[in-house]
PDB file of C-alpha atoms in Angstrom:
ATOM      1  CA  MET A   1     105.398  12.962 120.608  1.00  0.00           C
ATOM      2  CA  GLY A   2     105.824  13.101 116.838  1.00  0.00           C
ATOM      3  CA  THR A   3     109.047  13.396 114.896  1.00  0.00           C
ATOM      4  CA  ARG A   4     108.515  17.113 114.266  1.00  0.00           C
ATOM      5  CA  ASP A   5     108.188  17.791 117.998  1.00  0.00           C
ATOM      6  CA  GLN A   6     111.224  15.618 118.752  1.00  0.00           C
ATOM      7  CA  LEU A   7     113.269  17.614 116.247  1.00  0.00           C
ATOM      8  CA  VAL A   8     112.113  20.924 117.704  1.00  0.00           C
ATOM      9  CA  ASP A   9     112.815  19.798 121.281  1.00  0.00           C
ATOM     10  CA  SER A  10     116.248  18.526 120.280  1.00  0.00           C
ATOM     11  CA  ALA A  11     117.039  21.789 118.518  1.00  0.00           C
ATOM     12  CA  ARG A  12     115.867  23.753 121.570  1.00  0.00           C
ATOM     13  CA  ALA A  13     118.133  21.822 123.903  1.00  0.00           C
ATOM     14  CA  LEU A  14     121.129  22.072 121.588  1.00  0.00           C
ATOM     15  CA  LEU A  15     120.643  25.796 120.930  1.00  0.00           C
ATOM     16  CA  TRP A  16     120.521  26.340 124.689  1.00  0.00           C
ATOM     17  CA  GLU A  17     123.634  24.234 125.280  1.00  0.00           C
ATOM     18  CA  ARG A  18     125.752  24.992 122.203  1.00  0.00           C
ATOM     19  CA  GLY A  19     124.352  28.023 120.378  1.00  0.00           C
ATOM     20  CA  TYR A  20     123.419  28.236 116.720  1.00  0.00           C
ATOM     21  CA  VAL A  21     126.820  27.452 115.152  1.00  0.00           C
ATOM     22  CA  GLY A  22     127.406  24.558 117.548  1.00  0.00           C
ATOM     23  CA  THR A  23     124.043  23.025 116.692  1.00  0.00           C
ATOM     24  CA  SER A  24     124.418  20.946 113.559  1.00  0.00           C
ATOM     25  CA  PRO A  25     121.540  19.283 111.730  1.00  0.00           C
ATOM     26  CA  LYS A  26     123.253  15.937 112.335  1.00  0.00           C
ATOM     27  CA  ALA A  27     123.403  16.549 116.110  1.00  0.00           C
ATOM     28  CA  ILE A  28     119.722  17.525 116.114  1.00  0.00           C
ATOM     29  CA  GLN A  29     118.797  14.393 114.184  1.00  0.00           C
ATOM     30  CA  GLN A  30     120.858  12.154 116.463  1.00  0.00           C
ATOM     31  CA  ARG A  31     119.380  13.621 119.609  1.00  0.00           C
ATOM     32  CA  ALA A  32     115.855  13.338 118.188  1.00  0.00           C
ATOM     33  CA  GLY A  33     116.421   9.839 116.871  1.00  0.00           C
ATOM     34  CA  ALA A  34     115.310  11.044 113.442  1.00  0.00           C
ATOM     35  CA  GLY A  35     116.806  10.687 110.024  1.00  0.00           C
ATOM     36  CA  GLN A  36     117.847  13.409 107.629  1.00  0.00           C
ATOM     37  CA  GLY A  37     114.790  12.756 105.474  1.00  0.00           C
ATOM     38  CA  SER A  38     112.491  13.317 108.448  1.00  0.00           C
ATOM     39  CA  MET A  39     114.138  16.608 109.279  1.00  0.00           C
ATOM     40  CA  TYR A  40     113.849  17.919 105.739  1.00  0.00           C
ATOM     41  CA  HIS A  41     110.310  16.612 105.477  1.00  0.00           C
ATOM     42  CA  HIS A  42     109.282  18.912 108.332  1.00  0.00           C
ATOM     43  CA  PHE A  43     111.713  21.813 107.914  1.00  0.00           C
ATOM     44  CA  ALA A  44     113.336  23.622 104.987  1.00  0.00           C
ATOM     45  CA  GLY A  45     116.689  23.530 106.782  1.00  0.00           C
ATOM     46  CA  LYS A  46     118.560  24.320 109.973  1.00  0.00           C
ATOM     47  CA  LYS A  47     117.379  27.925 110.152  1.00  0.00           C
ATOM     48  CA  ASP A  48     113.723  26.914 109.759  1.00  0.00           C
ATOM     49  CA  LEU A  49     114.086  24.321 112.521  1.00  0.00           C
ATOM     50  CA  ALA A  50     115.992  26.770 114.741  1.00  0.00           C
ATOM     51  CA  LEU A  51     113.223  29.328 114.290  1.00  0.00           C
ATOM     52  CA  ALA A  52     110.608  26.759 115.359  1.00  0.00           C
ATOM     53  CA  ALA A  53     112.774  25.881 118.369  1.00  0.00           C
ATOM     54  CA  VAL A  54     113.242  29.516 119.393  1.00  0.00           C
ATOM     55  CA  ARG A  55     109.514  30.145 119.072  1.00  0.00           C
ATOM     56  CA  ARG A  56     108.682  27.118 121.242  1.00  0.00           C
ATOM     57  CA  SER A  57     111.193  28.224 123.897  1.00  0.00           C
ATOM     58  CA  ALA A  58     109.643  31.693 123.773  1.00  0.00           C
ATOM     59  CA  GLU A  59     106.116  30.312 124.181  1.00  0.00           C
ATOM     60  CA  GLU A  60     107.143  28.243 127.195  1.00  0.00           C
ATOM     61  CA  LEU A  61     109.033  31.101 128.836  1.00  0.00           C
ATOM     62  CA  LEU A  62     106.110  33.495 128.333  1.00  0.00           C
ATOM     63  CA  ALA A  63     103.575  30.966 129.608  1.00  0.00           C
ATOM     64  CA  ALA A  64     105.643  30.290 132.744  1.00  0.00           C
ATOM     65  CA  ALA A  65     106.146  34.010 133.413  1.00  0.00           C
ATOM     66  CA  ASP A  66     102.471  34.774 132.903  1.00  0.00           C
ATOM     67  CA  ALA A  67     101.399  31.893 135.128  1.00  0.00           C
ATOM     68  CA  GLN A  68     103.694  33.090 137.923  1.00  0.00           C
ATOM     69  CA  LEU A  69     102.716  36.739 137.545  1.00  0.00           C
ATOM     70  CA  SER A  70      98.994  35.921 137.463  1.00  0.00           C
ATOM     71  CA  THR A  71      98.885  34.208 140.853  1.00  0.00           C
ATOM     72  CA  PRO A  72      97.002  35.845 143.728  1.00  0.00           C
ATOM     73  CA  GLY A  73      98.856  38.338 145.865  1.00  0.00           C
ATOM     74  CA  THR A  74     100.240  41.818 145.803  1.00  0.00           C
ATOM     75  CA  ALA A  75     102.365  43.013 142.912  1.00  0.00           C
ATOM     76  CA  VAL A  76     105.535  42.703 144.975  1.00  0.00           C
ATOM     77  CA  GLU A  77     104.581  39.196 146.132  1.00  0.00           C
ATOM     78  CA  ARG A  78     103.952  38.062 142.539  1.00  0.00           C
ATOM     79  CA  ILE A  79     107.185  39.566 141.255  1.00  0.00           C
ATOM     80  CA  THR A  80     109.059  38.038 144.182  1.00  0.00           C
ATOM     81  CA  ALA A  81     107.587  34.618 143.378  1.00  0.00           C
ATOM     82  CA  TYR A  82     108.499  35.077 139.703  1.00  0.00           C
ATOM     83  CA  LEU A  83     112.086  36.021 140.538  1.00  0.00           C
ATOM     84  CA  ARG A  84     112.504  33.279 143.148  1.00  0.00           C
ATOM     85  CA  ARG A  85     110.992  30.455 141.097  1.00  0.00           C
ATOM     86  CA  GLU A  86     113.159  27.448 140.403  1.00  0.00           C
ATOM     87  CA  ARG A  87     115.414  27.911 137.372  1.00  0.00           C
ATOM     88  CA  GLU A  88     118.367  26.149 135.792  1.00  0.00           C
ATOM     89  CA  VAL A  89     120.568  29.104 136.672  1.00  0.00           C
ATOM     90  CA  LEU A  90     123.871  27.642 135.507  1.00  0.00           C
ATOM     91  CA  LYS A  91     122.406  26.833 132.100  1.00  0.00           C
ATOM     92  CA  GLY A  92     121.211  30.412 131.700  1.00  0.00           C
ATOM     93  CA  CYS A  93     117.962  31.618 130.225  1.00  0.00           C
ATOM     94  CA  PRO A  94     117.001  29.701 127.069  1.00  0.00           C
ATOM     95  CA  ILE A  95     115.966  32.976 125.409  1.00  0.00           C
ATOM     96  CA  GLY A  96     118.489  35.328 126.999  1.00  0.00           C
ATOM     97  CA  ARG A  97     121.374  33.101 125.949  1.00  0.00           C
ATOM     98  CA  LEU A  98     120.244  33.380 122.348  1.00  0.00           C
ATOM     99  CA  SER A  99     120.561  37.166 122.563  1.00  0.00           C
ATOM    100  CA  GLN A 100     124.281  36.608 123.124  1.00  0.00           C
ATOM    101  CA  ASP A 101     124.635  34.337 120.092  1.00  0.00           C
ATOM    102  CA  PRO A 102     126.171  36.371 117.239  1.00  0.00           C
ATOM    103  CA  ASP A 103     124.525  34.217 114.568  1.00  0.00           C
ATOM    104  CA  ILE A 104     121.077  34.642 116.105  1.00  0.00           C
ATOM    105  CA  VAL A 105     121.523  38.385 116.590  1.00  0.00           C
ATOM    106  CA  ALA A 106     122.830  38.854 113.046  1.00  0.00           C
ATOM    107  CA  ASP A 107     119.746  37.229 111.513  1.00  0.00           C
ATOM    108  CA  PRO A 108     116.631  39.411 111.863  1.00  0.00           C
ATOM    109  CA  GLU A 109     114.296  36.431 111.458  1.00  0.00           C
ATOM    110  CA  LEU A 110     115.963  34.481 114.301  1.00  0.00           C
ATOM    111  CA  ARG A 111     116.497  37.571 116.480  1.00  0.00           C
ATOM    112  CA  THR A 112     112.879  38.794 116.267  1.00  0.00           C
ATOM    113  CA  PRO A 113     111.262  36.138 118.513  1.00  0.00           C
ATOM    114  CA  VAL A 114     114.061  36.633 121.069  1.00  0.00           C
ATOM    115  CA  ASP A 115     113.463  40.386 121.150  1.00  0.00           C
ATOM    116  CA  GLU A 116     109.683  39.977 121.160  1.00  0.00           C
ATOM    117  CA  THR A 117     109.858  37.566 124.088  1.00  0.00           C
ATOM    118  CA  LEU A 118     112.012  39.814 126.247  1.00  0.00           C
ATOM    119  CA  THR A 119     109.799  42.774 125.301  1.00  0.00           C
ATOM    120  CA  ARG A 120     106.661  40.853 126.294  1.00  0.00           C
ATOM    121  CA  VAL A 121     108.185  39.806 129.627  1.00  0.00           C
ATOM    122  CA  ARG A 122     109.062  43.444 130.340  1.00  0.00           C
ATOM    123  CA  ALA A 123     105.526  44.511 129.385  1.00  0.00           C
ATOM    124  CA  ARG A 124     103.963  41.848 131.636  1.00  0.00           C
ATOM    125  CA  LEU A 125     106.149  42.894 134.559  1.00  0.00           C
ATOM    126  CA  ALA A 126     105.213  46.546 133.929  1.00  0.00           C
ATOM    127  CA  GLU A 127     101.517  45.546 134.024  1.00  0.00           C
ATOM    128  CA  VAL A 128     101.984  43.930 137.427  1.00  0.00           C
ATOM    129  CA  LEU A 129     103.909  46.967 138.662  1.00  0.00           C
ATOM    130  CA  ASP A 130     101.131  49.219 137.309  1.00  0.00           C
ATOM    131  CA  GLU A 131      98.636  47.172 139.333  1.00  0.00           C
ATOM    132  CA  GLY A 132     100.803  47.665 142.419  1.00  0.00           C
ATOM    133  CA  ARG A 133     101.018  51.394 141.764  1.00  0.00           C
ATOM    134  CA  ALA A 134      97.219  51.636 141.268  1.00  0.00           C
ATOM    135  CA  ALA A 135      96.656  49.731 144.542  1.00  0.00           C
ATOM    136  CA  GLY A 136      98.927  52.152 146.415  1.00  0.00           C
ATOM    137  CA  GLU A 137     101.496  49.441 147.039  1.00  0.00           C
ATOM    138  CA  LEU A 138     104.088  51.308 144.967  1.00  0.00           C
ATOM    139  CA  PRO A 139     104.689  55.068 144.597  1.00  0.00           C
ATOM    140  CA  ALA A 140     102.456  56.949 142.154  1.00  0.00           C
ATOM    141  CA  GLY A 141     105.457  58.397 140.311  1.00  0.00           C
ATOM    142  CA  LEU A 142     107.188  55.053 139.761  1.00  0.00           C
ATOM    143  CA  ASP A 143     108.326  54.482 136.163  1.00  0.00           C
ATOM    144  CA  THR A 144     107.025  50.930 135.879  1.00  0.00           C
ATOM    145  CA  ALA A 145     108.431  50.382 132.376  1.00  0.00           C
ATOM    146  CA  ALA A 146     111.923  51.318 133.563  1.00  0.00           C
ATOM    147  CA  LEU A 147     111.630  49.117 136.647  1.00  0.00           C
ATOM    148  CA  ALA A 148     110.360  46.187 134.566  1.00  0.00           C
ATOM    149  CA  THR A 149     113.354  46.590 132.252  1.00  0.00           C
ATOM    150  CA  THR A 150     115.646  46.681 135.281  1.00  0.00           C
ATOM    151  CA  ILE A 151     114.138  43.448 136.605  1.00  0.00           C
ATOM    152  CA  VAL A 152     114.711  41.658 133.284  1.00  0.00           C
ATOM    153  CA  ALA A 153     118.240  43.074 133.053  1.00  0.00           C
ATOM    154  CA  VAL A 154     119.018  41.861 136.578  1.00  0.00           C
ATOM    155  CA  LEU A 155     117.721  38.382 135.754  1.00  0.00           C
ATOM    156  CA  GLN A 156     119.726  38.132 132.555  1.00  0.00           C
ATOM    157  CA  GLY A 157     122.822  39.606 134.188  1.00  0.00           C
ATOM    158  CA  GLY A 158     122.395  37.246 137.126  1.00  0.00           C
ATOM    159  CA  TYR A 159     122.504  34.296 134.732  1.00  0.00           C
ATOM    160  CA  VAL A 160     125.729  35.620 133.202  1.00  0.00           C
ATOM    161  CA  LEU A 161     127.363  36.142 136.603  1.00  0.00           C
ATOM    162  CA  ALA A 162     126.290  32.703 137.810  1.00  0.00           C
ATOM    163  CA  ARG A 163     127.640  31.005 134.704  1.00  0.00           C
ATOM    164  CA  ALA A 164     130.940  32.880 134.983  1.00  0.00           C
ATOM    165  CA  ALA A 165     131.289  31.881 138.652  1.00  0.00           C
ATOM    166  CA  ASN A 166     129.913  28.373 138.053  1.00  0.00           C
ATOM    167  CA  SER A 167     127.692  29.026 141.046  1.00  0.00           C
ATOM    168  CA  PRO A 168     124.082  30.146 141.463  1.00  0.00           C
ATOM    169  CA  GLU A 169     125.148  32.494 144.272  1.00  0.00           C
ATOM    170  CA  PRO A 170     125.633  35.618 142.083  1.00  0.00           C
ATOM    171  CA  PHE A 171     122.202  35.039 140.528  1.00  0.00           C
ATOM    172  CA  ASP A 172     120.612  34.769 143.963  1.00  0.00           C
ATOM    173  CA  GLN A 173     122.423  37.937 145.079  1.00  0.00           C
ATOM    174  CA  ALA A 174     121.228  39.830 141.995  1.00  0.00           C
ATOM    175  CA  VAL A 175     117.620  38.753 142.640  1.00  0.00           C
ATOM    176  CA  SER A 176     117.916  39.678 146.329  1.00  0.00           C
ATOM    177  CA  GLY A 177     119.340  43.057 145.351  1.00  0.00           C
ATOM    178  CA  VAL A 178     116.546  43.966 142.960  1.00  0.00           C
ATOM    179  CA  LEU A 179     113.939  42.768 145.454  1.00  0.00           C
ATOM    180  CA  ALA A 180     115.531  44.979 148.141  1.00  0.00           C
ATOM    181  CA  LEU A 181     115.281  47.947 145.774  1.00  0.00           C
ATOM    182  CA  LEU A 182     111.659  47.087 145.015  1.00  0.00           C
ATOM    183  CA  ALA A 183     110.848  46.762 148.724  1.00  0.00           C
ATOM    184  CA  ALA A 184     112.455  50.166 149.356  1.00  0.00           C
ATOM    185  CA  HIS A 185     109.733  51.739 147.230  1.00  0.00           C
TER     186      HIS A 185
END
């Protein structure tokens, strides 16, 4: 792995752990084992590096979601597998946490990939739900866009509840609750 990738991976981890303000260029450099000159050789500054880190986190999250939602099975089975997949619940979602960071949200350039990622996850879930509706697995009148948004909101809220309780139990309960609602359809 090259220095640029090490810097991006270090920034990703620190943004996830500490947020934008708590992620200093020096901390990124130390974690990456790179010098200041290397950082500024690859990036114009902290914001440029943070943007690369957010984009990489977004790419990985989208790839994982798409892989899970593209597996064989019914729509409900695929969504269940997506919701039940292993996650670092107590760390929160690497993208969702950024939506709670005031410095990320205040900067349109940093906020855009966060919003685009969550929008794409909702759209992908809606596609799977549309497939389930077309196959007769789900009711014809189901608002799949609204249900997809609910699923993402439950996931993100589950992370928040789990972190507040310092236990994955509230996350698991939130996932079980939304799956029970989905099964009721």
